[in-house]
Backbone as a ProteinNet text record, in pm:
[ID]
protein_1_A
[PRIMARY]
XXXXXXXXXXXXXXXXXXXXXXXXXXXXXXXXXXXXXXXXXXXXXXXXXXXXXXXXXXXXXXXXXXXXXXXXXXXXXXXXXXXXXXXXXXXXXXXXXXXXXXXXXXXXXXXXXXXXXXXXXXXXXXXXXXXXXXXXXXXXXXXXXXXXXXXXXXXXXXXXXXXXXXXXXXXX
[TERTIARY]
-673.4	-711.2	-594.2	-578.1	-471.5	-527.4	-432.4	-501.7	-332.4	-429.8	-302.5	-385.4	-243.6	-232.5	-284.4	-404.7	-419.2	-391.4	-361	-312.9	-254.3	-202.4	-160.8	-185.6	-236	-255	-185.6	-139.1	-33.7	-46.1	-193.2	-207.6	-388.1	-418.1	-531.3	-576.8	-697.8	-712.6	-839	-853.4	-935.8	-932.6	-1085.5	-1117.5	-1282.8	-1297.1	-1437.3	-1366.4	-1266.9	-1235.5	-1184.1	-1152.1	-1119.7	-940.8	-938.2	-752	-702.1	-628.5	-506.5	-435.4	-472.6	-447.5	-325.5	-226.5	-123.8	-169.1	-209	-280.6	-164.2	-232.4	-85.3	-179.4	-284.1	-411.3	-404	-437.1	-473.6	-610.6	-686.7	-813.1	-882.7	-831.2	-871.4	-953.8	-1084.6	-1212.6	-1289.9	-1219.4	-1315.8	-1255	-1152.7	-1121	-1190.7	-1228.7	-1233.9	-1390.4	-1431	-1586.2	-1651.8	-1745.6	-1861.9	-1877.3	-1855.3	-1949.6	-1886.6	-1745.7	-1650.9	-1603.4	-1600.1	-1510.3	-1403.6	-1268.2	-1167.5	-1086	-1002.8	-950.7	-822.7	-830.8	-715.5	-613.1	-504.2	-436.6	-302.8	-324.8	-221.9	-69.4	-11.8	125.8	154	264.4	254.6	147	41.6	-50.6	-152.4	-154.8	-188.2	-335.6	-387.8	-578.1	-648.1	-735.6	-737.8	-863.7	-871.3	-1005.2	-1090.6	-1215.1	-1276.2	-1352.4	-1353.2	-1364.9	-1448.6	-1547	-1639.1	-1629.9	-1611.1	-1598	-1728.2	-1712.9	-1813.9	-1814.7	-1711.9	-1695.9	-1547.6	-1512.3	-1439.5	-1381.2	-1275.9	-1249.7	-1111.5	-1035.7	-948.6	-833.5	-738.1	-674.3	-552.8	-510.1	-397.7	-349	-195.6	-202.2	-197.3	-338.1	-416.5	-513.6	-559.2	-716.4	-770	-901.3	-935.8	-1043.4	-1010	-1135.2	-1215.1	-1303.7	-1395.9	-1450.5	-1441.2	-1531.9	-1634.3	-1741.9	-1831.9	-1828.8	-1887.1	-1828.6	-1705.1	-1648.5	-1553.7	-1532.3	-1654.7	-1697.6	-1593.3	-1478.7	-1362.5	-1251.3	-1171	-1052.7	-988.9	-1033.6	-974.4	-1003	-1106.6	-1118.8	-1001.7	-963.1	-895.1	-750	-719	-527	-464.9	-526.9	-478.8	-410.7	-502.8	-488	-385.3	-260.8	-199.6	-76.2	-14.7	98.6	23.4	-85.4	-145.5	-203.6	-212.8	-187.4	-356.4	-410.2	-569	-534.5	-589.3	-561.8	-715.2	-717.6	-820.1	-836.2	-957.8	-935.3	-918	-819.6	-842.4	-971.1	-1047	-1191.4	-1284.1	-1222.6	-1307.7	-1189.6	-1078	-1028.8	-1100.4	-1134.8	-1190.7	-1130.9	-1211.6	-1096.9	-1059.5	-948.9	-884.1	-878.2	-897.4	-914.8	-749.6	-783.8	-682	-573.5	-479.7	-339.4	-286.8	-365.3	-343.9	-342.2	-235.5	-220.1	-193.5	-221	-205.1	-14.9	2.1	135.3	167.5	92.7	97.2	138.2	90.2	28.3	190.7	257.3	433.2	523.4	522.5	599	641.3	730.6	763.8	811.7	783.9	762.1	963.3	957.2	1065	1112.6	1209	1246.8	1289.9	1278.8	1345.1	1363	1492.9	1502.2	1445.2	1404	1303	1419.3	1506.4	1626.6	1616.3	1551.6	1564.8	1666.6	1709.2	1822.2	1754.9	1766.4	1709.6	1792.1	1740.8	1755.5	1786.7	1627.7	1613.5	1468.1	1394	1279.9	1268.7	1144.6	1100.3	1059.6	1173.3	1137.3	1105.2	1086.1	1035.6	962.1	839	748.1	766.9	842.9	852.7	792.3	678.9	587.8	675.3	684.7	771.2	685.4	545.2	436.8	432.8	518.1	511.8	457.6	516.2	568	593.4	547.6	606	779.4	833.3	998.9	1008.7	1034.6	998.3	1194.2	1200.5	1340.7	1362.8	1462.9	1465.5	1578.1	1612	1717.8	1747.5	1854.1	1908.6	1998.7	2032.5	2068.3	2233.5	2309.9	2434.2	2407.2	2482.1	2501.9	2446.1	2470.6	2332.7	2230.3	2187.5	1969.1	2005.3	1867.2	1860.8	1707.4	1702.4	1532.4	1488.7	1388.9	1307.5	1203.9	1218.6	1062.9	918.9	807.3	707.1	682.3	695.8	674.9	629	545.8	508.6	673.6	719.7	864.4	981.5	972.7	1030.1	999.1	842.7	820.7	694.6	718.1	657.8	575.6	564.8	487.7	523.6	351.9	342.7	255.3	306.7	238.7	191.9	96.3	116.4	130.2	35.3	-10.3	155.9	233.6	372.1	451	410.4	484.9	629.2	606.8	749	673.1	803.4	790.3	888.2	867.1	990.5	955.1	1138.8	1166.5	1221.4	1191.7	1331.3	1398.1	1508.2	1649.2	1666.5	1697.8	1680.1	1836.8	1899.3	2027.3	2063	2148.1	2158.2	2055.6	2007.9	1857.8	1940.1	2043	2062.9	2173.6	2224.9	2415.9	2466.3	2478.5	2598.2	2754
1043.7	933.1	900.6	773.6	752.6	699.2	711.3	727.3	653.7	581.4	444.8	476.1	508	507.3	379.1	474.1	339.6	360.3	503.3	552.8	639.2	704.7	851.9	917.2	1014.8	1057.2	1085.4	1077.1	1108.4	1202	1205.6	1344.2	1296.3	1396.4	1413.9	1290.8	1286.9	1200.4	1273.8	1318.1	1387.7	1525	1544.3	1694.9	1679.9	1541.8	1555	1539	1571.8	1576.2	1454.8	1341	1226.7	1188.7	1170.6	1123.6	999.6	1020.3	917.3	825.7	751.3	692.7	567.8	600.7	498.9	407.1	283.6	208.4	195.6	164.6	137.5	19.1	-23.5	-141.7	-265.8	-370.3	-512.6	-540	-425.7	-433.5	-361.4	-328.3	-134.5	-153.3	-280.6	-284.6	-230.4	-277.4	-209.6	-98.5	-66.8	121.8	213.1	171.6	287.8	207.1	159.8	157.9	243.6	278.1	406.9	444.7	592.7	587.7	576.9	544.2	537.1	651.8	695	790.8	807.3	901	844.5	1032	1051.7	1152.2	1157.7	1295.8	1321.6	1469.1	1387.2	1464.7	1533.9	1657.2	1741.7	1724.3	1760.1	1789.6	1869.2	1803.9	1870.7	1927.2	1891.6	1917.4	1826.2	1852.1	1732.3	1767.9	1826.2	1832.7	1751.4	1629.5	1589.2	1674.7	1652	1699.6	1598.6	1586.8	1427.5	1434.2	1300.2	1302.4	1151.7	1159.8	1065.9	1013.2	918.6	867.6	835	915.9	896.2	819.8	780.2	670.7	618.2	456.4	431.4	310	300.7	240.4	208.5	98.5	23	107.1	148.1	182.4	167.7	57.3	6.2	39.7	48.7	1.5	123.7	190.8	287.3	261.4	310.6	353.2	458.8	502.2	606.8	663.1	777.8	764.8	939.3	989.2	1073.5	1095.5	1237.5	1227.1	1361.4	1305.2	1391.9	1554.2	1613.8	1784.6	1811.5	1743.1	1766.1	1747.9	1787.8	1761.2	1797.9	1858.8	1903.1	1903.8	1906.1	1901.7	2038.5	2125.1	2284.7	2267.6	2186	2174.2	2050.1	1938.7	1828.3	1801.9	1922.4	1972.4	2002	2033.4	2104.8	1957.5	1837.6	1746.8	1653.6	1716.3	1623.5	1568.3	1501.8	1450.2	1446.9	1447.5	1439.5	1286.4	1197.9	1058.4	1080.9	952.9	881.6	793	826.1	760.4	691.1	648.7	578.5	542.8	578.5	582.4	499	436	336.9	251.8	357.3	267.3	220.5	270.1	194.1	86.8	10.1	-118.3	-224.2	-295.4	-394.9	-505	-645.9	-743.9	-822.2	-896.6	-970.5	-1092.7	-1202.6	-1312.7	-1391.2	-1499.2	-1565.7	-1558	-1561.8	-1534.8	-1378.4	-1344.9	-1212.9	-1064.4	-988.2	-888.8	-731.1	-639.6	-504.2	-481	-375.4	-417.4	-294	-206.3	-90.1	-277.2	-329.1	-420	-525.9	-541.1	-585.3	-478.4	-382.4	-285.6	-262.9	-277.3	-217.2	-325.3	-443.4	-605.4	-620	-699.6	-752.2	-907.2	-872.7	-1043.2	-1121.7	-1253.4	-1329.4	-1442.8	-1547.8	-1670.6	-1770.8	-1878.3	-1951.4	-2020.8	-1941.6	-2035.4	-1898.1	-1797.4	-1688.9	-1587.7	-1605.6	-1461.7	-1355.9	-1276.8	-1055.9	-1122.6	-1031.7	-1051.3	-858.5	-801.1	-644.9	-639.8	-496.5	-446.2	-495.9	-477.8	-480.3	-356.3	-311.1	-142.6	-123.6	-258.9	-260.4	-380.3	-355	-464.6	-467.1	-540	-562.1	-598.6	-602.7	-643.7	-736.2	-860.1	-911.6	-961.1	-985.5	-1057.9	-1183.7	-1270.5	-1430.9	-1467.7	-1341.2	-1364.1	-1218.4	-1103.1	-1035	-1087	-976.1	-991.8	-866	-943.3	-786.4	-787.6	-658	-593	-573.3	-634.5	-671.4	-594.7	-449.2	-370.8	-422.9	-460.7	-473.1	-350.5	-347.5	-244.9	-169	-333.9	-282.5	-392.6	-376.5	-478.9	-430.7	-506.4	-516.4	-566.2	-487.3	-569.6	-728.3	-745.6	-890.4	-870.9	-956.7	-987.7	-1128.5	-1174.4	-1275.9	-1274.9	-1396.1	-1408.6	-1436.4	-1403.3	-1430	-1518.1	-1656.7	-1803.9	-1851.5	-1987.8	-2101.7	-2138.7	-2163	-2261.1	-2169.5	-2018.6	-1924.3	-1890.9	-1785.6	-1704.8	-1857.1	-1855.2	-1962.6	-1898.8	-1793.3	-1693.4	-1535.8	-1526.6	-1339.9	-1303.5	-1231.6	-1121.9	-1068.5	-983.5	-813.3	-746.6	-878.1	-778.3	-721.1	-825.8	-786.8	-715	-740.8	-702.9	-782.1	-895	-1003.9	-1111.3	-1125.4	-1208.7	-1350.4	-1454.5	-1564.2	-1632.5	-1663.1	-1698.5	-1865	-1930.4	-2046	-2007.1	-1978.7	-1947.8	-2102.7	-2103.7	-2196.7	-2198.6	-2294.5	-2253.5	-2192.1	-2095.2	-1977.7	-1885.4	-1879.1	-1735.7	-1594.5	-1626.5	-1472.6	-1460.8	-1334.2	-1274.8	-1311.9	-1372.6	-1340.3	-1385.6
1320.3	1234.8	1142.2	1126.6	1024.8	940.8	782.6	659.6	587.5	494.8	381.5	268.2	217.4	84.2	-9	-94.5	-216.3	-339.7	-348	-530.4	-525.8	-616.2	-670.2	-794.4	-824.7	-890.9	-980.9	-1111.3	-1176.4	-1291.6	-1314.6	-1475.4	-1478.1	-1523.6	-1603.8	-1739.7	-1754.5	-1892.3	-1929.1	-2036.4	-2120.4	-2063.4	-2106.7	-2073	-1921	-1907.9	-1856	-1719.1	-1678.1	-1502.3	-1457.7	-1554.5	-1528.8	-1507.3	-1385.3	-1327.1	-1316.2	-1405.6	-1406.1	-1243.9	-1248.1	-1103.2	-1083.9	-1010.9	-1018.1	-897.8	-919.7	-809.8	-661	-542.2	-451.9	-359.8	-422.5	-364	-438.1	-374.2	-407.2	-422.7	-394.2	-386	-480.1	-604.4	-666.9	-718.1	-695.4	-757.6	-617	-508.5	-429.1	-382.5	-371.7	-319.3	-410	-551.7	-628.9	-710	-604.5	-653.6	-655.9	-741.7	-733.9	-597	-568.4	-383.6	-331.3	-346.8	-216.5	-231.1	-53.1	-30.9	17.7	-40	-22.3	-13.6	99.2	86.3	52.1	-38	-153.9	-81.5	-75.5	23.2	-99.4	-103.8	-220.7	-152.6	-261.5	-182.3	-70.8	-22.8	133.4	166.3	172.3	259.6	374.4	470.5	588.5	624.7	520.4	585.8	469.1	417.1	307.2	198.6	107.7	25.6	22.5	72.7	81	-55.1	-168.4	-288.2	-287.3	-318.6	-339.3	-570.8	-547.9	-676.5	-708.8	-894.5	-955.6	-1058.4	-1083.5	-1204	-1187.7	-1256	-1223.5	-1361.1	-1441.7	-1540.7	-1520.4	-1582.9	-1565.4	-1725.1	-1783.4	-1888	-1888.5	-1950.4	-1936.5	-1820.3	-1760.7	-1590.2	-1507.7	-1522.3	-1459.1	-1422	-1341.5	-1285	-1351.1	-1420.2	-1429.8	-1372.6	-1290.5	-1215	-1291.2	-1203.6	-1188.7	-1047.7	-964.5	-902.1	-875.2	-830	-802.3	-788.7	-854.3	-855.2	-901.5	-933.9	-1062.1	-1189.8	-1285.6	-1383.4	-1497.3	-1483.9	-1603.5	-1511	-1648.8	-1660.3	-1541.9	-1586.1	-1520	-1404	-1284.6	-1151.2	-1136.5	-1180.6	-1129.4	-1170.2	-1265.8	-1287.8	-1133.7	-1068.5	-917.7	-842.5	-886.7	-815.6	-829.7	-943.6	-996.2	-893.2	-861.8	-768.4	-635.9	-623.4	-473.8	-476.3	-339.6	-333.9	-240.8	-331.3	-267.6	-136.3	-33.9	72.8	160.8	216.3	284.7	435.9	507.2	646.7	723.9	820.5	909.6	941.2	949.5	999.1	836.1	725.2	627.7	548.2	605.8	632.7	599.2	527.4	538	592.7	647.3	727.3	621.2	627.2	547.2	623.7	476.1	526	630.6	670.9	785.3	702.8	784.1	675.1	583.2	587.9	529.2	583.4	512	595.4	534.5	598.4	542.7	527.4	427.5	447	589.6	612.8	742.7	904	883.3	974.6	995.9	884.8	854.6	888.9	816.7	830	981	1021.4	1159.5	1233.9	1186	1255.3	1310.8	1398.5	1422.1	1327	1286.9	1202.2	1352.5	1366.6	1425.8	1409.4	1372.8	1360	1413.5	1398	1467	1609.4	1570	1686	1816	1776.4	1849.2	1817.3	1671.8	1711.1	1652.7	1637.1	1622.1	1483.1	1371.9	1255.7	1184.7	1265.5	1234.3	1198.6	1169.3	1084.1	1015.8	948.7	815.9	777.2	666.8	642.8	512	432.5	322.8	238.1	176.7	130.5	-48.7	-114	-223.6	-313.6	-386.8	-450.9	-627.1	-627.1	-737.9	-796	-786.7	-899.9	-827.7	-818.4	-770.7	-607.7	-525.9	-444.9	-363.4	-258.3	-213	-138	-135.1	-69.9	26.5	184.6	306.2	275.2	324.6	315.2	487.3	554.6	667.2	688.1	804.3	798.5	940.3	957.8	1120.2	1158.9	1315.7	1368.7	1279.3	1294.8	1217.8	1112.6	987.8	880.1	780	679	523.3	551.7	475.9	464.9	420.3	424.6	437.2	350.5	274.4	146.5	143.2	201.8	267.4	156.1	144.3	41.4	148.5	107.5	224.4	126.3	189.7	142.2	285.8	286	399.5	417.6	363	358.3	421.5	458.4	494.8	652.5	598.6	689	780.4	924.4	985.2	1080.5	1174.6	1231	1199.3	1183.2	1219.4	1340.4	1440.1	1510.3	1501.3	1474.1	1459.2	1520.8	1617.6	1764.9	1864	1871.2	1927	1829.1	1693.6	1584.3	1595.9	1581	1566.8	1464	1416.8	1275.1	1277.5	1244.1	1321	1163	1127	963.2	1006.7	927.2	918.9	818	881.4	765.2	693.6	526.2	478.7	410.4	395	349.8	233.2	204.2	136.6	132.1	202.5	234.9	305.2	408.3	454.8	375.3	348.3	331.5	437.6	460.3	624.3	573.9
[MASK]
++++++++++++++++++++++++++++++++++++++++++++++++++++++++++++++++++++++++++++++++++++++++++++++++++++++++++++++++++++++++++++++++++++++++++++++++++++++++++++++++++++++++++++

């Protein structure tokens, strides 16, 4: 089963078992709704702890959560630097146009004229606007804004991505 990251844990908050959560979701009203379950995978470790949330509050740009059977502080210190992840099959669909960034990642760039451009080995989050980080075989990266006026098809299914280069958009 594969499992995406939606937080990390970063410290403790109080004494009632409640963790500090560095969000890594667009969604963190619904990943970290009451009742969801979500496995908490420690450092280096590849078997998860499955952790059902029992409460869930917003604190400045944290999550704070709680969950179930972990009523203090002294059970949920263990959990600190270990990342909230979520299972493939509890995905929800996203509307037309929209996409996971697992679902980009890996994509082929290609010019709408047909030339290989490279990967996308990185999803930039800038507030306005994500920016994919496009690595080709030889050369410098290349940073694409995902705009209509840019990016003109996505795949997933082939995993190819086709840009109109707009003038001054690549280094070359």
């Amino acid at each position: 089963m594969e499992w995406f990251n939606v937080g990390k844990i970063v410290n403790t908050h109080g004494i009632r078992g409640e963790v500090r959560v560095l969000s890594r979701t667009d969604f963190p009203e619904e990943r970290f709704a009451v009742g969801t379950k979500l496995g908490l995978f420690k450092k280096d470790e590849k078997k998860p702890i499955m952790v059902k949330i029992a409460s869930h509050r917003q604190h400045k740009n944290f999550e704070l959560l709680t969950f179930e059977g972990y009523p203090n502080i002294n059970m949920v210190e263990e959990f600190k630097d270990s990342y909230l992840r979520i299972a493939e099959h509890d995905l929800t669909e996203l509307e037309e146009g929209a996409f996971y960034h697992h679902e980009i990642l890996g994509c082929t760039v290609f010019t709408d004229e047909g030339r290989e451009l490279g990967k996308i080995t990185e999803i930039l989050e800038t507030g306005a606007n994500d920016v994919w980080e496009i690595t080709p075989q030889a050369g410098k990266k290349q940073y694409i804004p995902y705009i209509e006026d840019v990016v003109k098809d996505i795949d997933v299914e082939e995993k190819k991505v086709t840009i109109e280069v707009m003038e001054g958009l690549l280094n070359e």
